[in-house]
Every structure is written in C-alpha cells, then in structure tokens.
Coordinates of C-alpha atoms and ligand atoms in Angstrom, one line a residue:
X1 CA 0.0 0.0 0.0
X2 CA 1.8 3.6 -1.1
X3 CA 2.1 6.6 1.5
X4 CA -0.6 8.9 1.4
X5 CA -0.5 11.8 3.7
X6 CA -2.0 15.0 4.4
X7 CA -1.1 18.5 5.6
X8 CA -4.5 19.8 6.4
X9 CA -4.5 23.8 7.8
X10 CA -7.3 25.8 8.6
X11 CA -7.0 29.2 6.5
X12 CA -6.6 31.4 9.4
X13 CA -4.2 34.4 7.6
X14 CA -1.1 32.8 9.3
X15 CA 0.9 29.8 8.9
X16 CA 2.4 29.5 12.7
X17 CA 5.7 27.4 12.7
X18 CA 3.8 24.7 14.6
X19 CA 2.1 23.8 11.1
X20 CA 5.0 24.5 9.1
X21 CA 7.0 21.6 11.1
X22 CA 3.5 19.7 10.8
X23 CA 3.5 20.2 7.1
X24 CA 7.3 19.6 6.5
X25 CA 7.3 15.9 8.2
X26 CA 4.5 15.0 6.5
X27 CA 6.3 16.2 3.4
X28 CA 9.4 14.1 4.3
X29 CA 7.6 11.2 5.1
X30 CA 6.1 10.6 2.1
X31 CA 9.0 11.7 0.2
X32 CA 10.8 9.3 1.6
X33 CA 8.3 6.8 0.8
X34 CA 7.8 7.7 -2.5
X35 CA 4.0 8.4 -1.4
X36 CA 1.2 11.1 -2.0
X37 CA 1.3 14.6 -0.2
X38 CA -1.8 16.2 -0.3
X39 CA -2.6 19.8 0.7
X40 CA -6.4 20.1 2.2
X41 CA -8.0 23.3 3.1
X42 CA -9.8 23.0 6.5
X43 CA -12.0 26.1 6.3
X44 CA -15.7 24.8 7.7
X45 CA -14.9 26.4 10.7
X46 CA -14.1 29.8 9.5
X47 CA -16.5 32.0 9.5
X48 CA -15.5 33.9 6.1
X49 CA -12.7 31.9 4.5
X50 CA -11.1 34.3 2.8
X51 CA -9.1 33.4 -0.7
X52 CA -5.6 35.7 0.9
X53 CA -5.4 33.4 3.2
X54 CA -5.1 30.3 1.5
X55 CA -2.5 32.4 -0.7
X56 CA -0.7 32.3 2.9
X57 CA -0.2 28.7 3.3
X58 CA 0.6 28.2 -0.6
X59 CA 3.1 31.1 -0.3
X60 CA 4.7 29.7 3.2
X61 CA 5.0 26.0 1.7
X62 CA 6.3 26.9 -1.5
X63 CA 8.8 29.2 0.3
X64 CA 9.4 26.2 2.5
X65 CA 10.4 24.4 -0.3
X66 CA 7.6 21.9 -0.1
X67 CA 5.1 20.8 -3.0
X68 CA 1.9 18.5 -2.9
X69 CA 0.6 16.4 -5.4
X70 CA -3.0 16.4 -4.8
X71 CA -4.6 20.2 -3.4
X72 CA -7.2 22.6 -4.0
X73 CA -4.3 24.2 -6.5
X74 CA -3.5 21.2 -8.5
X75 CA -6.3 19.0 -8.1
X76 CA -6.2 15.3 -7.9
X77 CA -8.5 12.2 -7.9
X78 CA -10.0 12.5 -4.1
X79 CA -10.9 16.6 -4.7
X80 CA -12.3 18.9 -3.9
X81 CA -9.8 19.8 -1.8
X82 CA -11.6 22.3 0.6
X83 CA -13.7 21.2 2.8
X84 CA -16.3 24.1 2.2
X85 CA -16.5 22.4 -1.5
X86 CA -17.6 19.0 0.0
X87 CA -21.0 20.0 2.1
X88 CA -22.8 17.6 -0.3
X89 CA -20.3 14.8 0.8
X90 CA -20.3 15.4 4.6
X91 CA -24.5 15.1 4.3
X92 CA -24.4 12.1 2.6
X93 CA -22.5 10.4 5.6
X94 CA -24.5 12.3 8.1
X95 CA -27.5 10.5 6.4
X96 CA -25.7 7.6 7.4
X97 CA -24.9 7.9 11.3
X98 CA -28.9 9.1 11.4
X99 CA -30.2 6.0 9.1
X100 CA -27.6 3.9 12.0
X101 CA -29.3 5.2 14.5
X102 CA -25.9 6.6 16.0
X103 CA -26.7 10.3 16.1
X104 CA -29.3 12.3 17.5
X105 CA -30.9 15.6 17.9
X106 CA -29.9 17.8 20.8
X107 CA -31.8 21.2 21.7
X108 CA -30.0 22.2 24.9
X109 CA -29.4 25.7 24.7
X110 CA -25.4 27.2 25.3
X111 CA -27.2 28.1 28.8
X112 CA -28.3 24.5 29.9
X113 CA -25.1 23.5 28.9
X114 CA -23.0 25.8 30.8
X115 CA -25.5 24.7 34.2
X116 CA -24.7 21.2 33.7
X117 CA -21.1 21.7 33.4
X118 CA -21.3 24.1 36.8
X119 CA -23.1 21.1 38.5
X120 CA -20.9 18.5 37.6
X121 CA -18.3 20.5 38.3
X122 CA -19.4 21.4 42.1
X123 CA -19.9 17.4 42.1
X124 CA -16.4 17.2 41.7
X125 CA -17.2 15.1 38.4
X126 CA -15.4 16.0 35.3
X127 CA -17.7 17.9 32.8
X128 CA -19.2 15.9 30.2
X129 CA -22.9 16.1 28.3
X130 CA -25.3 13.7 29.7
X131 CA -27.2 12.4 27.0
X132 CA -30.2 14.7 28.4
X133 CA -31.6 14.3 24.6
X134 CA -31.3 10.9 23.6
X135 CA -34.2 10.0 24.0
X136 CA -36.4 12.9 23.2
X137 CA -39.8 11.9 21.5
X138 CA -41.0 13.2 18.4
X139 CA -43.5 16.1 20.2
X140 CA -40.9 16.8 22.8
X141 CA -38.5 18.1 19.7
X142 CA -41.6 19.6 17.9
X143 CA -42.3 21.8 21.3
X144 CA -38.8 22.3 21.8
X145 CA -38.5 23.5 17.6
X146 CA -41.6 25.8 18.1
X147 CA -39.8 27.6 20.8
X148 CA -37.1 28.1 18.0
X149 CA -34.5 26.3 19.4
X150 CA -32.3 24.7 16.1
X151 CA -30.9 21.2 17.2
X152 CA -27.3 20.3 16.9
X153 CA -26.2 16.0 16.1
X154 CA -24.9 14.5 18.6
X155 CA -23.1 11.2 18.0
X156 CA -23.8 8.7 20.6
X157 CA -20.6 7.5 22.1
X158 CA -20.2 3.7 23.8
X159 CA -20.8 3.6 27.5
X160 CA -17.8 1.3 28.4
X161 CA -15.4 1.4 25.5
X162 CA -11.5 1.2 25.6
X163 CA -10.2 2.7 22.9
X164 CA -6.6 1.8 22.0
X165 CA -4.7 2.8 19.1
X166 CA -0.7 2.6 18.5
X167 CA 0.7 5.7 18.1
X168 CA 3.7 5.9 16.0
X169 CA 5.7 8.5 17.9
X170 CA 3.7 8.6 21.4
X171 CA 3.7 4.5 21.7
X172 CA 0.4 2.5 22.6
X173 CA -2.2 4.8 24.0
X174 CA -5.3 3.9 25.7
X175 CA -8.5 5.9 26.6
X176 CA -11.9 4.9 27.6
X177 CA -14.7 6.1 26.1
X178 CA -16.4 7.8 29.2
X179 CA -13.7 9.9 29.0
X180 CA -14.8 11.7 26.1
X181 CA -17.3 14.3 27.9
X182 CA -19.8 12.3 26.6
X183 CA -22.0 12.7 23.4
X184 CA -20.2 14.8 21.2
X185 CA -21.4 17.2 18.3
X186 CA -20.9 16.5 14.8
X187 CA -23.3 18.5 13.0
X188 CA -23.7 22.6 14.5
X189 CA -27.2 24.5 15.0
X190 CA -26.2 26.3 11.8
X191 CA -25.7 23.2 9.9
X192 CA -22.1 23.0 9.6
X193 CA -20.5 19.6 10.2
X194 CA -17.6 19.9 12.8
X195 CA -13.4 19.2 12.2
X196 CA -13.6 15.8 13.8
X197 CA -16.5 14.9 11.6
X198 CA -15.2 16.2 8.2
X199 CA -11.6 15.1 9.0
X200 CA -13.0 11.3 9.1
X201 CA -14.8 11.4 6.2
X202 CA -11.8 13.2 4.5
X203 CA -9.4 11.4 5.7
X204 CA -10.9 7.7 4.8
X205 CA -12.2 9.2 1.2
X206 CA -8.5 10.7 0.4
X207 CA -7.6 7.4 1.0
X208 CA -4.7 9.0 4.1
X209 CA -2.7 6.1 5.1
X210 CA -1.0 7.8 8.0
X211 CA -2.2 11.1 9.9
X212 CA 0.7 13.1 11.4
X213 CA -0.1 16.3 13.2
X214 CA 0.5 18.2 16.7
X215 CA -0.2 16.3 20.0
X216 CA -2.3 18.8 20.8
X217 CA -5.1 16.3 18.7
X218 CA -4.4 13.8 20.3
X219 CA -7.6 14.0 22.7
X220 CA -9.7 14.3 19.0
X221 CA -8.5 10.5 18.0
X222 CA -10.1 8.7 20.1
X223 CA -13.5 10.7 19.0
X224 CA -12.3 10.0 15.4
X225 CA -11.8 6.4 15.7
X226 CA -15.2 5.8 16.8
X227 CA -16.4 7.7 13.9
X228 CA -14.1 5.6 11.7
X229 CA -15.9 2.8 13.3
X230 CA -19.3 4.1 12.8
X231 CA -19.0 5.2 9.2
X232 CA -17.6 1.3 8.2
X233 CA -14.0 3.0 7.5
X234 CA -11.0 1.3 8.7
X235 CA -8.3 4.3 10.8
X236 CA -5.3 5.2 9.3
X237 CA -1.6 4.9 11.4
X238 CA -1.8 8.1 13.7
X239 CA 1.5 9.9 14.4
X240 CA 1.3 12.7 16.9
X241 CA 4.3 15.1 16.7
X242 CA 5.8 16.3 19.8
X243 CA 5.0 20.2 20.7
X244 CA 7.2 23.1 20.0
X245 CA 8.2 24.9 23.5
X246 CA 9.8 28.3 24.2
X247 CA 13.3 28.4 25.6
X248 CA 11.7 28.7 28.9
X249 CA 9.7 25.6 28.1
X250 CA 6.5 27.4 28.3
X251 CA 4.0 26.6 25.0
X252 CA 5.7 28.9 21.9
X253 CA 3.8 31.5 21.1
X254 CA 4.3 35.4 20.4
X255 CA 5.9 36.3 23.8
X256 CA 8.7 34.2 22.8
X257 CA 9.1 36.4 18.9
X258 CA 8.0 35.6 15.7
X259 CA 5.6 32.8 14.9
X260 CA 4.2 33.3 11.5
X261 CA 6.3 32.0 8.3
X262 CA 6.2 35.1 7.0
X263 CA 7.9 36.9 9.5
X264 CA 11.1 34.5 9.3
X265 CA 11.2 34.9 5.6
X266 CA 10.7 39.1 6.1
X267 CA 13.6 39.3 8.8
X268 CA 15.6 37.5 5.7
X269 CA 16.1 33.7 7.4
X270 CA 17.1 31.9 4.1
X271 CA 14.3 28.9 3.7
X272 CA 17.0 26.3 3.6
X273 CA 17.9 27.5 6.8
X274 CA 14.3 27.4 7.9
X275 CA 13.2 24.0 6.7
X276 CA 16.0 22.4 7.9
X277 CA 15.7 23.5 11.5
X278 CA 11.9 22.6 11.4
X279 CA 13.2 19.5 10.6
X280 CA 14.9 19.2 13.9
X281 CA 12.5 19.8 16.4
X282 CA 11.1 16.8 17.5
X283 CA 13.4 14.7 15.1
X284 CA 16.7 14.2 15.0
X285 CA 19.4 11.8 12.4
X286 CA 20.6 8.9 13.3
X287 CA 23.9 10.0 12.0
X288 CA 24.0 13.4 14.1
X289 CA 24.8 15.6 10.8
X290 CA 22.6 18.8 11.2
X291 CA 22.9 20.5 8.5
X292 CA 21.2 19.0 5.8
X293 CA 19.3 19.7 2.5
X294 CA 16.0 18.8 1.5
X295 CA 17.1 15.8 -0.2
X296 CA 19.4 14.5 2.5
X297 CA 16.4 15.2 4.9
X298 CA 14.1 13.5 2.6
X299 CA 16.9 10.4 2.6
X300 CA 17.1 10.0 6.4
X301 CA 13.8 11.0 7.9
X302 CA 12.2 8.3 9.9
X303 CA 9.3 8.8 12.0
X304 CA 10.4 5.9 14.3
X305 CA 13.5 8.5 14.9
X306 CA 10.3 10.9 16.4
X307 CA 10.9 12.0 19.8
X308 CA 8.1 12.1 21.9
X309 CA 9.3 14.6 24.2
X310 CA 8.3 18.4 23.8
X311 CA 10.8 20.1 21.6
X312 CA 12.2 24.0 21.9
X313 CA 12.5 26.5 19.9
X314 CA 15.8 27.7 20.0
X315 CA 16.4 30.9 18.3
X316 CA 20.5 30.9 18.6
X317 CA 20.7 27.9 16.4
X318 CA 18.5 28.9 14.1
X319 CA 21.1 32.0 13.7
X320 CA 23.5 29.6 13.8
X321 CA 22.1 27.3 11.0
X322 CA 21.3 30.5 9.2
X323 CA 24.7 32.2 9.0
X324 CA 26.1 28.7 7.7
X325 CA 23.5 28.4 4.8
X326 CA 24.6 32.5 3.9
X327 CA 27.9 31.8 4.1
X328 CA 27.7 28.8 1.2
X329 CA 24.2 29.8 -0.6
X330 CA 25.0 30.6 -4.4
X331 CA 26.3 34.4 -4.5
X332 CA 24.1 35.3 -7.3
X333 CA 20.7 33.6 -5.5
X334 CA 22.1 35.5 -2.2
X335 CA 22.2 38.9 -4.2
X336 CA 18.9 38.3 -5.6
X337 CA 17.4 38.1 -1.9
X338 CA 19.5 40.7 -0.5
X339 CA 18.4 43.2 -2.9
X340 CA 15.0 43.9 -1.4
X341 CA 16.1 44.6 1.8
X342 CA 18.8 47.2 0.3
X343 CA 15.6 49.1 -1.6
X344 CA 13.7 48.7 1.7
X345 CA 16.7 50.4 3.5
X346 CA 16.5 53.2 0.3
X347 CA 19.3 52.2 -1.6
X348 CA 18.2 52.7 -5.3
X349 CA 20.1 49.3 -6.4
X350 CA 20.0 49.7 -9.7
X351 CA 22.7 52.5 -9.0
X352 CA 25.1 49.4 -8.5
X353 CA 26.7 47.5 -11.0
X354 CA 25.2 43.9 -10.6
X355 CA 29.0 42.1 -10.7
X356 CA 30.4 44.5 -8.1
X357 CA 27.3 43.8 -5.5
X358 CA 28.1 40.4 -5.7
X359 CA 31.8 41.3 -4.7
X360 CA 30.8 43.3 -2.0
X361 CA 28.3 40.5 -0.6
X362 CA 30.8 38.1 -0.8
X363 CA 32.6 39.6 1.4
X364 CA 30.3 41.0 4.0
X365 CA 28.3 37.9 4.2
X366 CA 30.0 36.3 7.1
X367 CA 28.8 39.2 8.8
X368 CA 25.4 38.4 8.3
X369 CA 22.7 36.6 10.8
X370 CA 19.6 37.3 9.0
X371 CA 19.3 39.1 5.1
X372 CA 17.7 42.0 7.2
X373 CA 21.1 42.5 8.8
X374 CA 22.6 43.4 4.7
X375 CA 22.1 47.2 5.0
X376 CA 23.6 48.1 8.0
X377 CA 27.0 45.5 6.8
X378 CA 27.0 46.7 3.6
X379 CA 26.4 50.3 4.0
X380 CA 30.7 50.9 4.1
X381 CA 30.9 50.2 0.6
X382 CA 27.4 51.7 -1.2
X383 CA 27.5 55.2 0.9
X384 CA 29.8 57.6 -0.1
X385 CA 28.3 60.5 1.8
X386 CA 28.8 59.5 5.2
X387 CA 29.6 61.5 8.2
X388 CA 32.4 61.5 10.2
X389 CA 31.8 60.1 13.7
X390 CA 32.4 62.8 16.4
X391 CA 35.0 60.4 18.1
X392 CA 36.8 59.8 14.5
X393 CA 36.5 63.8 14.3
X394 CA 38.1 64.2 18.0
X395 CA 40.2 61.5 17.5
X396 CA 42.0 63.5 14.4
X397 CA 42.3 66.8 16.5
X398 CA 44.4 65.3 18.9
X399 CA 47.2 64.9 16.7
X400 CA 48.4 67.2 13.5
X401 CA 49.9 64.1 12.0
X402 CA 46.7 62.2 11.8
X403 CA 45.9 65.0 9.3
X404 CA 48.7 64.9 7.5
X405 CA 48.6 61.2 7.2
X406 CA 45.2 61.5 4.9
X407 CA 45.8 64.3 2.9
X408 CA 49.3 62.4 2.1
X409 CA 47.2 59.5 1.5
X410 CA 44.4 61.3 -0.8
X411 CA 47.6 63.0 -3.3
X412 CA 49.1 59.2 -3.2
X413 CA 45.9 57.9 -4.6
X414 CA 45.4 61.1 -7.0
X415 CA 48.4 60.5 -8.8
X416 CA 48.1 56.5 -8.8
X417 CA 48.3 54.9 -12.4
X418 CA 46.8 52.2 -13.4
X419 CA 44.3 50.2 -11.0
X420 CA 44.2 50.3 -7.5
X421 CA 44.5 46.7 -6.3
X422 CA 44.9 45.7 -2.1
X423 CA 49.2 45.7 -2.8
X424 CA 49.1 49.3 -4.8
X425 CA 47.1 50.2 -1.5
X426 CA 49.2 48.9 1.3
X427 CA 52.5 50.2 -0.2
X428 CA 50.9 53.0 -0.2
X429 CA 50.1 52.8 3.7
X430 CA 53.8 51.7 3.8
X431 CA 55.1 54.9 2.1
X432 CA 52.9 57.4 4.0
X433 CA 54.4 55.7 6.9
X434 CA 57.7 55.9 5.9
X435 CA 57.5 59.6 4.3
X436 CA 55.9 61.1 7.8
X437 CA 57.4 58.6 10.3
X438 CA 53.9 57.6 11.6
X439 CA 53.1 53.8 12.4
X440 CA 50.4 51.9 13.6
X441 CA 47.2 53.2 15.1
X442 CA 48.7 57.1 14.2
X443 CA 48.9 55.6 10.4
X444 CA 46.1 52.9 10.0
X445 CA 43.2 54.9 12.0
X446 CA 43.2 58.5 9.7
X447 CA 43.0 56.7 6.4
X448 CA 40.0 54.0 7.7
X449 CA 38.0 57.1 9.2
X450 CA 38.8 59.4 5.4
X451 CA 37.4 55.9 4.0
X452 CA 34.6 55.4 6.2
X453 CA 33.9 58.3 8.7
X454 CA 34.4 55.6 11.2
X455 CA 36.8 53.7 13.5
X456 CA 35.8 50.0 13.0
X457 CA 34.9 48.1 10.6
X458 CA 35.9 46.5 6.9
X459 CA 39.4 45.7 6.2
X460 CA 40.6 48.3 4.5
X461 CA 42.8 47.2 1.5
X462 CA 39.6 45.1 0.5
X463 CA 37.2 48.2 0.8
X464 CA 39.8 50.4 -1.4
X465 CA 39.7 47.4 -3.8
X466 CA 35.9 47.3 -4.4
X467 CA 35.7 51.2 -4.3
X468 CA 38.5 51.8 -6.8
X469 CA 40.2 54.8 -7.2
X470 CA 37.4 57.3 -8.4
X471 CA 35.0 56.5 -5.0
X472 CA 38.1 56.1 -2.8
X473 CA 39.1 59.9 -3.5
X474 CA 35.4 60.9 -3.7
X475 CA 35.2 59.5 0.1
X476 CA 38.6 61.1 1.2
X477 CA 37.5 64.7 -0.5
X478 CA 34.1 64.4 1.6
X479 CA 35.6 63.6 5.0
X480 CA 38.8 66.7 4.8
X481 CA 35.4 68.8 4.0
X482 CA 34.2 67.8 7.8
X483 CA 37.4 68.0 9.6
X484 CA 38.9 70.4 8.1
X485 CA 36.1 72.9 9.2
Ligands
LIG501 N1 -7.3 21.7 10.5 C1 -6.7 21.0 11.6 C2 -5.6 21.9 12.2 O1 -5.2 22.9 11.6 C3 -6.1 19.7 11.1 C4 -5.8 18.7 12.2 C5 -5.5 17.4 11.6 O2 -4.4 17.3 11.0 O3 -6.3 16.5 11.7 O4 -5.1 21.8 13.3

C-alpha cells in the first residue's frame, strides 16, 4: 500500500511554525516513501474563508520548499480539496450515522449546557454532556422547535469502550470512552458539520494512510476512531508530533518572537535554513549531521527516529544554522534576496553594477545573521556621503599628524596609475608611513576614518579594492570637508 498523507490547515491568515513543522514531516515522510502529499484546506470552521489566506499557506509552503501532489491548487483524484467544496459529501455520511441510529438531535441551549457543566463541576465530576436528549420523542422536539431552538447531532458514544490505538511517535495509548465528555457534536445549530467529523470522512475518502499532526489532537483520535468505526472505515496509522516549546519551556507563542512563516522569511532567514531546523524539532538523524538539504532530509527522515518529548525553539541555532547556509548559498541567489532589503533600507540598487554587488556580498556575508542584517554590513561600501563620527572627528584633533597622514594618503591615490589593487594600497600605507614617520594606530586609523567616517569596521585594503580609485578619492574629499572645518 503507497504513503498517502495529508497537511490539512485551517486558513486562518497565518501559517504558525507549529504547522510548518507539521507540514514539512509530513512532506518528508512521504517523500521518503515515495508516497502522495496532499494539501487540504480545512475552512468549515471559519466564518469567512477568505481566498488571501489560503495564498498564505501556498506562499509559506512553496517558500518552504515543499510541493503537494493532490490540493485545491492542483487538483487530484480524491478533490475537492476544501472542505467548504464537499457539504454535499459530509451530508451524505451524516444521512448515514442518522439511518444507524448513532446520532441524534440535541436542543440544549449554550445556557443548559453551561448549568450542567457548573453542577458537575461542584460534584467534583469531570464535565461531560449527559445524553439529556437521547431519548427525546418526536412532540418533545416539535415543542422544543416551536420555541425556536435549532438542534445540533450529537453522536452517541459507547458507555464502556476502551479505545486503543498505536501511536507511532507517542507509543500504545489507551483511553476509555467515558472519558470523552460524553456525546459529542458533529453537525452545529447552523448546519455546519464539525473538524472531527469532516476530518473522518476526508481522511478515509483521500484514501490517508498515516495522519501526522500536533499532539495537541491527540484528545480528538479517540472521537475520530469511533467515527471511523461508525462510518464502516478502517483508521489510518496516527503519528502525533511532539510540541514546539519556548526556551523557557513554556507553549511557543508570540511572547517568545516571531511565529508566523512570514515573519522569518521578512527578517531574511534563508528557507533552507528554515526547513531544515523545522526538521529538527522533535526529530533528529541517526547520524547526528545537522545540516542537511532537503534531499538529505528526505533520505534519512524516519518517523520511528520521532521524539516524543516536547521540543524548543531555540532561536541561537536557528542564527547559527542561518549564517552557515549564507555563508555557502549561491552568491548570485544570495544577491537576488539581499536586494529587497537594500531598496527597503532606500538604496536605489539599480545605482550598483550587478557584478560588483556580488563582490561586496561576498565579502560581507560572514557578517550576516539574517538578510535583514545586509544594509547596515553593507552600508561601508554603497555610501559615499557618510559622516564623520564625532569620536573619528576628535580622534584626528588630537594629533596634526593624523591630518597629514590622509591628505598624504588622498595625493598618493590622486596620482596613482593604473588600477588600484589591495598591494598598490598597502605600499601605499607603507610609504605614507615611511615619508611622515607615523606607524600603527597614528597611520592605520586617519585613512580607515577618510574611508569610512568611522573607527571599525571592513578591512581596509579590500574596501579600497571594491571602491576603486574614483569612490576612494570621492570619500577622502568628503571627509577633509568635515574636519577640516
Ligand atoms: N485543521 C486542523 C488543524 O489545523 C487539522 C488537524 C489534523 O491534521 O487532523 O489543526
């Protein structure tokens, strides 16, 4: 029997990384298998499904690197792939819990509800719905309709049932049915069959051979099963992926930073980088090699390998992982990607020549954590019209030879023939040195703040290089203007 498995998010305008490391090992795992990945869009319980943000989960997987074979998208032999395109087929099996007898009408109003729950509660009994309605006759539902009241389908669960099913990261687990707070809804007041309904019925017609998701479903299996049951459908293999924790090992969520997809692609984390962390929380390679493609992730990924304790959400090695992929991603892909962030920061790019970029990113990408760090790195080599720090400016005033030592350098470079490569500059440095017996900090420090208005930074003789002679003057000319004042 091929792999066939499902990513199945509800459109809610996000794509939180929870469901991007939901969607990646489901990705990987059939892969791997040389199975079916199927994208479904879960939207019967949104309110107003909007089109945007389905374009958010096709934009975050396709960023991610991932594809599917059967979705809304691309269509496929089980579609439609939304749920709110397959009403007709949730009725259908609907009609077929009511014609088994294993549903029923319930009229109990959100108040009623809430008074049982408050009862059972000061009982000391755990909340669960009584079955007050089972056995309602046909005028007590007619009364109860004429005072308006629109039912809800319950589904009747078992009294005494263990329900056992072998989990495939979490082990064996067992759970009896009473602990399911009793008769649960599958069809709303407004009509609208519920996620533990629909994902049954979509899950056994999409022919899913294994569901893997968050552990935060877990407590919806059991509920599922039974409906599997019910319906005549044999249960896929359930895999139930660890959770994602903050550092502090509290549930991730906003308080710990970004969430969304998006927001890790805006701040300029390279998707390579990305995916292949996802990959690591909650799984890890036999082989203890981290950084890995999508391929060699593909190649190794076992869900047996699963851990089934909660995993964190470590920022510093996604840095970590993220300055190794910019340090070997393609130059010319890394140029295409920085660019953005250069306009964003208002450099009109297309000022630069396209060759000479790629120079200076090459060498200021060690620098780099995230793309969104470019600007600030690379701003030495694109600004010419820089100020001079106040502590480069007092740092000059405290010694006429610092002075000397720059304008020396500028008439050096003036009457320079022929190209100015990192030697031409340094015996240059040597000579100045030489001519005005100046050394070290007194020689080195004057030129770098004439170059760059400051006292850190670049190394010099590979700044001069990219600038070239023309820019290099240019700079030195605008920084005598400020000190010279
Ligand atoms: N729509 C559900 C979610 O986003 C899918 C859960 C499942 O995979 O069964 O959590």
């Amino acid at each position: 029997m091929s792999v066939r498995v499902r990513f199945a998010p509800s459109p809610t305008g996000f794509m939180h990384v929870g469901n991007a490391r939901t969607a990646l090992f489901n990705y990987l795992f059939a892969r791997h298998h040389g199975g079916t990945f199927i994208l479904r869009i879960e939207d019967t319980d949104i309110e107003r499904h909007s089109e945007e943000a389905v374009r958010v989960i096709y934009e975050a997987l396709k960023w991610m690197g991932i594809d599917w074979d059967e979705g809304p998208d691309v269509g496929g032999p089980f579609g439609p792939y939304r749920q709110s395109e397959r009403l007709n087929i949730y009725k259908e099996f609907i009609e077929k819990l009511k014609e088994k007898g294993l549903v029923y009408e319930c009229y109990c109003t959100p108040e009623e509800l809430e008074e049982m729950r408050k009862e059972q509660l000061k009982r000391g009994e755990p909340p669960r719905y009584t079955g007050k309605c089972r056995n309602l006759t046909e005028e007590e539902k007619e009364k109860l309709r004429k005072m308006g009241r629109k039912p809800v389908l319950r589904f009747k669960v078992p009294e005494d049932r263990t329900i056992v099913f072998e989990d495939l990261v979490k082990g064996r687990i067992e759970i009896n049915s009473r602990q399911l707070g009793g008769d649960f809804v599958v069809v709303r007041s407004n009509g609208m069959p519920v996620y533990n309904f629909v994902v049954v019925v979509d899950d056994a017609l999409m022919k899913i051979t294994h569901v893997i998701r968050g552990e935060d479903h877990i407590s919806n299996t059991p509920k599922q099963i039974l409906l599997y049951e019910a319906l005549g459908f044999t249960p896929p293999a359930f895999a139930h992926l660890p959770m994602i924790l903050g550092p502090d090992r509290s549930k991730l969520s906003k308080r710990h930073g970004s969430t969304s997809v998006r927001e890790f692609k805006e701040k300029g984390y390279l998707p390579e980088a990305f995916t292949n962390f996802l990959a690591l929380l909650g799984w890890y390679p036999k082989d203890g090699k981290e950084i890995l493609s999508m391929d060699e992730l593909i190649k190794r990924f076992d869900i047996k390998d699963v851990n089934s304790a909660p995993a964190i959400f470590d920022t510093t090695k996604l840095n970590w992982m993220n300055q190794v992929y910019i340090r070997s991603y393609p130059v010319e892909k890394l140029t295409d990607l920085i660019i953005p962030y250069l306009e964003k920061a208002g450099y009109d790019t297309s000022n630069f020549n396209r060759k000479w970029l790629e120079k200076v990113i090459e060498v200021t990408r060690e620098y780099l954590t995230v793309l969104s760090d470019a600007p600030g790195y690379m701003e030495t080599f694109l600004k010419d019209d820089f100020e001079v720090s106040e502590e480069a400016k007092s740092f000059l005033a405290e010694n006429p030879d610092r002075l000397k030592v720059i304008e020396l350098f500028y008439h050096k470079i003036k009457s320079l023939e022929g190209e100015l490569s990192e030697e031409k500059f340094k015996e240059i440095i040597k000579e100045i040195g030489k001519e005005l017996k100046v050394k070290g900090k007194n020689l080195f420090m004057p030129v770098r703040i004439a170059l760059t208005g400051k006292m850190s930074g670049v190394e010099l003789p590979i700044l001069v290089k990219l600038l070239g002679k023309e820019r290099v003057l240019k700079r030195v000319e605008n920084s005598l203007k400020q000190v010279n004042l």
